[in-house]
Amino acid sequence: MEKTKKILLIITGGIAAYKILDLIRSFVSQNIEVKTILTKTAEEFVTPLSISSLSKNKVYRNQFDINEEAEMDHIALSRWADLILIAPATANIIENIANGSANDFINTIILASNKKIFLAPAMNVKMWENEATQINVTKLESRNFILIGPSIGQLACGEYGEGRMASINEIEFTIKNHFNKNKKLKALVTAGPTREYIDPVRYISNESSGLQGYQLAKKMNEAGIQTKLILGPSKIKVDQGIDIVRVTTANEMLDAVKENLPVDIAIFAAAVADFRTNQKDFKIKKNNDELSIKLHENKDILKFVSTHNSLRPKLVVGFAAETNDIIKFAKDKLGKKHCDWIIANDVSDKSIGFNSHNNEVSIIQKGNDIEKITKRDKAEVASILVKKILKKFSVNENKSLN
Ligand code: CTP
């Protein structure tokens, strides 16, 4: 069978390099052709022989070789690929690419490339958080490189934090979605808290960071679904490629949702404040021992959309953040809010849910079919959910890869 997709895989030096063998095996089993370039340090972690045995293809070294250049030069190699994946990507290669270096074989290929380039960074948490690396990452994102991860976890060096290479599942998912672009589908995602002002300097809000909703929008976007993220006040760092409408109050969120209908998929991950106040124009003074604030119920945005007679999306997904009787309350919400799926999460456990990088959720469908996603990085939870969404819309990944 002719191989229709071609990936140029660049492996740079990091302990995570050994995990890439599974990725190569998986790509090859899906009829994707993989050519690999190894840096000298990467060769300390994986051997060219193990890679060529799995990829059944040429493995290049990071050096100009007169014979290889005669067979396929660096320009031809960068044209040959449908996309380039660098995994693991060290701080060094990120620095080189961000600054347009042309000092070796790999850097010239990247510089000469006219294809999408994906990077899966892997490094120590302090190296990742270092301003120098973050400046490089921002440069790459602004030039349309796609970063996959890194995720948070135990690092090879023994420290804990952000810097772990994204899981092989997540890398594979992102790449396959790129091949499966389905621009026909449109989606909106609400995320983050809302803020209801009492006076010009005080407000009612909640603990939501917006990260789970953001990750969902990001993964949908990467899957080629035209996605609008309607984001409440959130401090999370966002990629430039995501189409975001920033809002503050629940009413503004409602208006932004209305403006962005119709869509095929609507996901309501925002922790919308249930009540608003009559905002005072001046700062409230403490004249009395007591202060009463009258609260008015905000419109339920999810319910407004799910019960809309003409603009109801084909798939409406709600979230149920609960501290107790999670499944029971979530099932009640599924019914009351007329959604197709509800994602139940436990917000009483500080290691998951609000303000955490991890989440553990149960997807409850109409008909009460329940699927649990055990504790993992929110990016991974998002990947699993988006995979399920694509399946519902019959975007069969494997089929369209061939
Ligand atoms: N939601 C919404 N608009 C609101 C309130 C909630 O769109 N005004 C959505 C949330 O985005 C979430 C779902 O409804 O998808 C459930 O939100 P949650 O806060 O868990 O439930 P509430 O309806 O507020 O119920 P309660 O606070 O009593 O648990």
Coordinates of C-alpha atoms and ligand atoms in Angstrom, one line a residue:
M1 CA 0.0 0.0 0.0
E2 CA 1.4 3.4 -0.9
K3 CA 2.2 5.5 2.1
T4 CA 0.3 8.8 1.8
K5 CA 1.6 10.8 4.8
K6 CA 5.2 11.6 5.5
I7 CA 6.7 12.7 8.8
L8 CA 10.2 13.9 9.3
L9 CA 11.0 13.1 12.9
I10 CA 13.8 14.9 14.6
I11 CA 15.0 13.3 17.9
T12 CA 17.1 15.5 20.1
G13 CA 18.9 14.4 23.2
G14 CA 16.8 13.7 26.2
I15 CA 15.9 10.7 28.3
A16 CA 12.4 10.9 26.8
A17 CA 13.9 9.9 23.4
Y18 CA 13.4 6.2 24.2
K19 CA 9.6 6.7 24.3
I20 CA 9.7 7.8 20.7
L21 CA 10.2 4.2 19.6
D22 CA 6.5 3.6 20.4
L23 CA 5.4 6.6 18.4
I24 CA 7.4 5.4 15.4
R25 CA 5.8 1.9 15.7
S26 CA 2.4 3.5 15.8
F27 CA 2.9 5.8 12.9
V28 CA 4.3 3.0 10.7
S29 CA 1.3 0.7 11.6
Q30 CA -1.0 3.5 10.3
N31 CA 0.9 3.5 7.0
I32 CA 2.7 6.8 7.7
E33 CA 6.2 7.0 6.3
V34 CA 8.8 8.2 8.9
K35 CA 12.3 9.4 8.2
T36 CA 14.3 10.3 11.3
I37 CA 17.2 12.5 12.1
L38 CA 19.1 11.9 15.4
T39 CA 21.3 14.4 17.1
K40 CA 24.6 13.1 18.5
T41 CA 23.2 13.3 22.1
A42 CA 20.0 11.5 21.1
E43 CA 22.2 8.6 19.9
E44 CA 23.2 8.2 23.5
F45 CA 19.6 7.4 24.4
V46 CA 18.4 5.5 21.3
T47 CA 20.3 3.8 18.6
P48 CA 20.0 4.5 14.9
L49 CA 19.5 0.7 14.4
S50 CA 16.5 0.4 16.7
I51 CA 14.9 3.4 14.9
S52 CA 15.6 2.2 11.4
S53 CA 14.3 -1.3 12.3
L54 CA 11.0 0.2 13.4
S55 CA 10.6 2.9 10.8
K56 CA 12.0 0.6 8.1
N57 CA 13.5 3.8 6.7
K58 CA 16.6 5.9 6.5
V59 CA 18.0 7.4 9.7
Y60 CA 20.0 10.5 9.2
R61 CA 22.7 11.9 11.6
N62 CA 22.8 15.6 12.4
Q63 CA 25.7 16.2 10.0
F64 CA 26.2 17.1 6.4
D65 CA 27.3 13.9 4.7
I66 CA 28.4 14.1 1.1
N67 CA 26.7 10.8 0.2
E68 CA 23.5 11.7 1.9
E69 CA 23.4 15.1 0.4
A70 CA 23.8 13.5 -3.1
E71 CA 20.9 11.2 -2.4
M72 CA 18.6 13.7 -0.7
D73 CA 19.9 17.2 0.3
H74 CA 18.6 19.1 3.3
I75 CA 16.3 21.2 1.2
A76 CA 14.8 18.1 -0.5
L77 CA 14.4 16.4 2.9
S78 CA 12.4 19.4 4.3
R79 CA 10.2 19.4 1.1
W80 CA 9.7 15.6 1.3
A81 CA 7.9 15.8 4.6
D82 CA 4.2 16.7 5.1
L83 CA 5.2 17.8 8.6
I84 CA 8.2 17.9 10.9
L85 CA 8.0 16.7 14.4
I86 CA 10.8 17.4 16.9
A87 CA 10.4 15.1 19.9
P88 CA 11.8 15.3 22.5
A89 CA 12.8 18.9 21.8
T90 CA 15.6 20.2 24.1
A91 CA 16.1 23.8 25.3
N92 CA 19.0 23.9 22.9
I93 CA 17.0 23.1 19.7
I94 CA 14.3 25.5 20.8
E95 CA 16.9 28.2 21.2
N96 CA 18.4 27.4 17.8
I97 CA 15.1 27.4 15.9
A98 CA 13.7 30.5 17.7
N99 CA 16.8 32.4 16.6
G100 CA 17.0 31.1 13.0
S101 CA 20.3 29.3 13.5
A102 CA 21.7 27.5 10.4
N103 CA 24.8 26.0 12.1
D104 CA 24.0 22.3 11.5
F105 CA 22.0 19.8 9.3
I106 CA 18.8 20.0 11.4
N107 CA 18.8 23.7 11.8
T108 CA 19.1 24.2 8.0
I109 CA 16.3 21.8 7.4
I110 CA 14.0 23.8 9.8
L111 CA 15.1 27.1 8.3
A112 CA 14.4 25.8 4.8
S113 CA 11.1 24.2 5.7
N114 CA 7.7 25.3 4.3
K115 CA 5.8 22.8 6.4
K116 CA 4.1 22.8 9.8
I117 CA 6.6 22.1 12.6
F118 CA 5.6 20.5 15.9
L119 CA 7.8 20.4 19.0
A120 CA 7.4 18.3 22.1
P121 CA 9.7 20.0 24.6
A122 CA 11.3 18.0 27.4
M123 CA 13.6 19.4 30.0
N124 CA 14.1 20.3 33.6
V125 CA 11.4 22.5 35.1
K126 CA 13.8 25.4 35.9
M127 CA 15.2 25.3 32.3
W128 CA 11.6 25.3 31.0
E129 CA 10.5 28.2 33.2
N130 CA 13.7 30.2 32.6
E131 CA 12.8 33.5 30.9
A132 CA 15.3 32.7 28.1
T133 CA 13.4 29.5 27.2
Q134 CA 10.0 31.2 27.6
I135 CA 11.0 34.1 25.3
N136 CA 12.1 31.5 22.7
V137 CA 8.8 29.6 23.1
T138 CA 6.8 32.8 22.6
K139 CA 8.8 33.5 19.4
L140 CA 8.1 30.0 18.1
E141 CA 4.4 30.3 18.8
S142 CA 4.1 33.6 17.1
R143 CA 5.7 32.0 14.0
N144 CA 3.1 29.3 13.9
F145 CA 5.2 26.4 15.3
I146 CA 3.0 24.1 17.4
L147 CA 4.1 23.1 20.8
I148 CA 2.8 19.9 22.3
G149 CA 3.1 20.0 26.1
P150 CA 5.3 19.9 28.1
S151 CA 3.2 18.3 30.9
I152 CA 3.7 18.5 34.6
G153 CA 5.1 15.5 36.6
Q154 CA 8.1 13.8 38.0
L155 CA 11.1 14.6 35.8
A156 CA 14.0 12.4 35.0
C157 CA 16.3 14.6 37.1
G158 CA 14.2 13.8 40.2
E159 CA 12.6 17.3 40.4
Y160 CA 8.8 17.8 39.9
G161 CA 7.2 20.3 37.7
E162 CA 6.5 21.4 34.1
G163 CA 9.0 20.0 31.6
R164 CA 8.0 16.4 31.1
M165 CA 7.5 15.5 27.5
A166 CA 3.8 15.2 26.5
S167 CA 2.7 11.6 26.5
I168 CA 3.1 9.6 23.3
N169 CA -0.7 9.5 23.1
E170 CA -1.0 13.2 23.1
I171 CA 1.8 13.7 20.5
E172 CA 0.2 11.1 18.3
F173 CA -3.3 12.6 18.8
T174 CA -2.1 16.1 17.8
I175 CA -0.3 14.9 14.7
K176 CA -3.2 12.7 13.5
N177 CA -5.6 15.6 14.0
H178 CA -3.4 17.8 11.9
F179 CA -3.8 15.3 9.1
N180 CA -7.5 15.0 9.7
K181 CA -8.3 18.7 9.5
N182 CA -12.0 19.1 9.4
K183 CA -12.7 22.8 8.9
K184 CA -16.3 22.1 8.3
L185 CA -17.0 21.8 12.1
K186 CA -17.5 24.8 14.3
A187 CA -17.3 25.0 18.0
L188 CA -17.5 27.3 21.0
V189 CA -16.1 26.8 24.4
T190 CA -16.8 28.9 27.5
A191 CA -14.1 28.8 30.2
G192 CA -12.8 30.5 33.3
P193 CA -14.7 32.2 36.1
T194 CA -16.9 35.3 35.6
R195 CA -16.7 38.3 37.8
E196 CA -19.7 40.1 39.2
Y197 CA -18.8 43.6 40.5
I198 CA -20.2 44.9 43.7
D199 CA -18.6 48.3 43.3
P200 CA -15.8 49.5 41.0
V201 CA -13.1 47.7 43.0
R202 CA -14.8 44.6 44.5
Y203 CA -16.3 41.6 42.9
I204 CA -17.7 38.1 43.5
S205 CA -15.9 35.3 41.6
N206 CA -14.7 31.8 42.1
E207 CA -11.5 29.6 41.9
S208 CA -11.8 28.5 38.3
S209 CA -8.5 28.9 36.4
G210 CA -10.0 28.4 32.9
L211 CA -7.3 25.8 32.1
Q212 CA -9.5 22.8 31.3
G213 CA -11.7 24.8 29.0
Y214 CA -8.7 26.4 27.4
Q215 CA -7.1 23.0 26.8
L216 CA -10.3 21.8 25.2
A217 CA -10.5 24.7 22.9
K218 CA -6.8 24.2 22.0
K219 CA -7.2 20.5 21.2
M220 CA -10.3 21.2 19.1
N221 CA -8.5 23.9 17.2
E222 CA -5.6 21.5 16.6
A223 CA -8.1 18.9 15.4
G224 CA -9.1 21.4 12.7
I225 CA -12.4 22.3 14.3
Q226 CA -13.0 26.1 13.9
T227 CA -13.2 27.0 17.6
K228 CA -14.0 30.1 19.5
L229 CA -13.0 30.3 23.2
I230 CA -15.1 32.6 25.3
L231 CA -12.9 33.2 28.3
G232 CA -13.7 34.8 31.6
P233 CA -10.9 36.6 33.6
S234 CA -8.2 34.1 33.6
K235 CA -4.4 34.4 34.1
I236 CA -3.4 31.3 32.1
K237 CA -0.9 31.7 29.3
V238 CA -2.6 31.3 25.9
D239 CA -1.3 30.3 22.5
Q240 CA -1.6 32.9 19.8
G241 CA -3.3 30.5 17.4
I242 CA -6.5 30.3 19.5
D243 CA -9.5 32.5 18.7
I244 CA -10.4 34.1 22.0
V245 CA -13.1 36.5 23.1
R246 CA -12.4 37.9 26.5
V247 CA -15.3 38.6 28.8
T248 CA -15.7 39.6 32.5
T249 CA -19.3 39.1 33.6
A250 CA -21.8 36.3 33.1
N251 CA -23.9 38.7 31.0
E252 CA -21.0 39.5 28.8
M253 CA -20.3 35.8 28.4
L254 CA -23.9 35.2 27.4
D255 CA -23.7 38.0 24.8
A256 CA -20.5 36.6 23.4
V257 CA -22.0 33.1 23.2
K258 CA -25.1 34.5 21.4
E259 CA -22.9 36.3 18.9
N260 CA -21.0 33.2 18.1
L261 CA -23.9 30.9 17.3
P262 CA -24.6 28.8 15.3
V263 CA -22.0 26.1 16.0
D264 CA -21.9 22.3 15.7
I265 CA -20.4 21.8 19.2
A266 CA -20.8 23.9 22.3
I267 CA -18.8 23.1 25.5
F268 CA -19.6 25.0 28.7
A269 CA -16.6 24.6 30.9
A270 CA -16.9 28.1 32.5
A271 CA -17.7 28.4 36.2
V272 CA -20.2 31.1 35.7
A273 CA -21.2 33.1 38.8
D274 CA -24.8 32.3 39.5
F275 CA -25.7 35.7 40.8
R276 CA -24.9 39.3 40.0
T277 CA -25.3 42.5 42.0
N278 CA -26.6 45.9 41.2
Q279 CA -23.1 47.4 40.8
K280 CA -22.6 50.6 42.7
D281 CA -20.9 53.4 40.8
F282 CA -18.8 54.4 43.8
K283 CA -16.7 52.4 46.3
I284 CA -19.0 51.2 49.1
K285 CA -18.1 52.8 52.5
K286 CA -18.4 50.9 55.8
N287 CA -20.9 53.1 57.5
N288 CA -22.9 50.4 59.2
D289 CA -22.1 47.2 61.0
E290 CA -23.8 45.2 58.3
L291 CA -23.9 45.3 54.6
S292 CA -26.6 43.6 52.6
I293 CA -26.0 43.0 48.9
K294 CA -29.0 42.0 46.8
L295 CA -28.1 39.3 44.3
H296 CA -30.0 38.6 41.1
E297 CA -29.8 35.3 39.3
N298 CA -27.8 35.2 36.1
K299 CA -29.2 33.6 33.1
D300 CA -28.1 30.0 32.6
I301 CA -26.0 30.2 29.4
L302 CA -25.8 26.5 28.9
K303 CA -29.6 26.1 29.3
F304 CA -30.3 29.0 27.0
V305 CA -28.2 27.3 24.2
S306 CA -29.4 23.7 24.8
T307 CA -33.1 24.7 24.7
H308 CA -32.8 27.1 21.8
N309 CA -35.4 26.2 19.3
S310 CA -33.4 27.0 16.1
L311 CA -29.8 27.4 17.1
R312 CA -29.2 24.4 19.3
P313 CA -25.8 22.9 18.4
K314 CA -25.7 19.2 17.5
L315 CA -23.6 18.5 20.6
V316 CA -24.0 20.4 23.8
V317 CA -21.6 19.5 26.6
G318 CA -21.9 20.9 30.2
F319 CA -19.6 20.6 33.2
A320 CA -20.8 19.8 36.7
A321 CA -18.3 20.9 39.3
E322 CA -19.4 19.2 42.6
T323 CA -18.0 18.6 46.0
N324 CA -20.2 15.7 47.0
D325 CA -22.6 13.2 45.4
I326 CA -20.9 14.0 42.2
I327 CA -22.5 11.5 39.8
K328 CA -26.0 12.1 41.2
F329 CA -25.8 15.9 41.0
A330 CA -24.2 15.7 37.6
K331 CA -27.0 13.4 36.3
D332 CA -29.5 15.9 37.6
K333 CA -27.8 18.7 35.8
L334 CA -27.6 16.7 32.6
G335 CA -31.4 16.4 32.7
K336 CA -32.2 19.9 33.9
K337 CA -29.9 21.6 31.5
H338 CA -30.8 19.5 28.5
C339 CA -27.3 18.8 27.4
D340 CA -26.1 15.7 25.6
W341 CA -23.1 15.0 27.8
I342 CA -22.1 16.3 31.2
I343 CA -18.5 16.2 32.5
A344 CA -18.6 15.7 36.2
N345 CA -15.6 16.7 38.3
D346 CA -14.8 16.6 41.9
V347 CA -13.8 20.1 43.1
S348 CA -13.4 19.1 46.7
D349 CA -10.0 17.4 46.0
K350 CA -7.4 20.2 45.6
S351 CA -5.1 17.9 43.5
I352 CA -7.7 17.9 40.7
G353 CA -10.3 20.4 39.3
F354 CA -10.2 24.1 40.1
N355 CA -6.7 25.7 39.9
S356 CA -4.9 22.4 39.4
H357 CA -3.0 21.1 36.3
N358 CA -4.7 17.7 36.7
N359 CA -8.2 16.6 36.4
E360 CA -10.3 13.5 36.9
V361 CA -13.7 13.5 35.3
S362 CA -16.6 11.3 34.4
I363 CA -18.4 11.8 31.1
I364 CA -22.1 11.1 31.5
Q365 CA -24.2 10.8 28.4
K366 CA -27.9 11.1 27.9
G367 CA -29.1 7.6 28.7
N368 CA -26.7 7.6 31.6
D369 CA -23.7 5.9 30.0
I370 CA -20.7 6.8 32.2
E371 CA -17.1 6.8 31.2
K372 CA -14.4 7.7 33.7
I373 CA -11.2 9.5 32.8
T374 CA -8.8 8.8 35.6
K375 CA -6.5 11.6 37.1
R376 CA -4.2 13.1 34.5
D377 CA -2.9 16.3 33.0
K378 CA -5.8 18.6 31.8
A379 CA -4.3 18.6 28.3
E380 CA -4.6 14.9 28.2
V381 CA -8.2 15.0 29.5
A382 CA -8.9 17.4 26.7
S383 CA -7.4 15.1 24.1
I384 CA -9.5 12.2 25.2
L385 CA -12.7 14.3 25.1
V386 CA -11.9 15.7 21.7
K387 CA -11.2 12.2 20.4
K388 CA -14.7 11.3 21.6
I389 CA -16.2 14.3 20.0
L390 CA -14.5 13.5 16.7
K391 CA -15.8 10.0 16.9
K392 CA -19.3 11.3 17.4
F393 CA -19.0 13.4 14.3
S394 CA -17.5 10.3 12.5
V395 CA -14.2 11.8 11.7
N396 CA -12.5 8.4 11.6
E397 CA -8.9 9.2 12.2
N398 CA -7.3 6.1 10.8
K399 CA -9.5 6.0 7.7
S400 CA -8.7 9.5 6.7
L401 CA -5.0 9.0 7.2
N402 CA -4.8 6.5 4.5
Ligands
CTP1 N1 -23.6 27.4 33.5 C1 -23.9 28.4 32.5 N2 -24.5 29.5 32.9 C2 -24.7 29.8 34.2 C3 -24.5 28.8 35.2 C4 -23.9 27.6 34.8 O1 -23.6 28.2 31.3 N3 -25.3 30.9 34.6 C5 -23.1 26.1 33.0 C6 -21.6 25.8 33.4 O2 -20.7 26.4 32.5 C7 -21.6 24.3 33.5 C8 -23.0 24.0 34.0 O3 -23.8 25.1 33.6 O4 -21.4 23.7 32.2 C9 -23.1 23.6 35.4 O5 -22.6 24.7 36.2 P1 -22.5 24.6 37.8 O6 -21.9 25.8 38.3 O7 -21.9 23.3 38.1 O8 -24.0 24.4 38.1 P2 -25.1 25.5 38.5 O9 -26.2 25.4 37.4 O10 -24.6 26.8 38.8 O11 -25.7 24.8 39.8 P3 -25.2 24.8 41.3 O12 -24.3 26.0 41.4 O13 -26.4 24.8 42.1 O14 -24.4 23.5 41.5

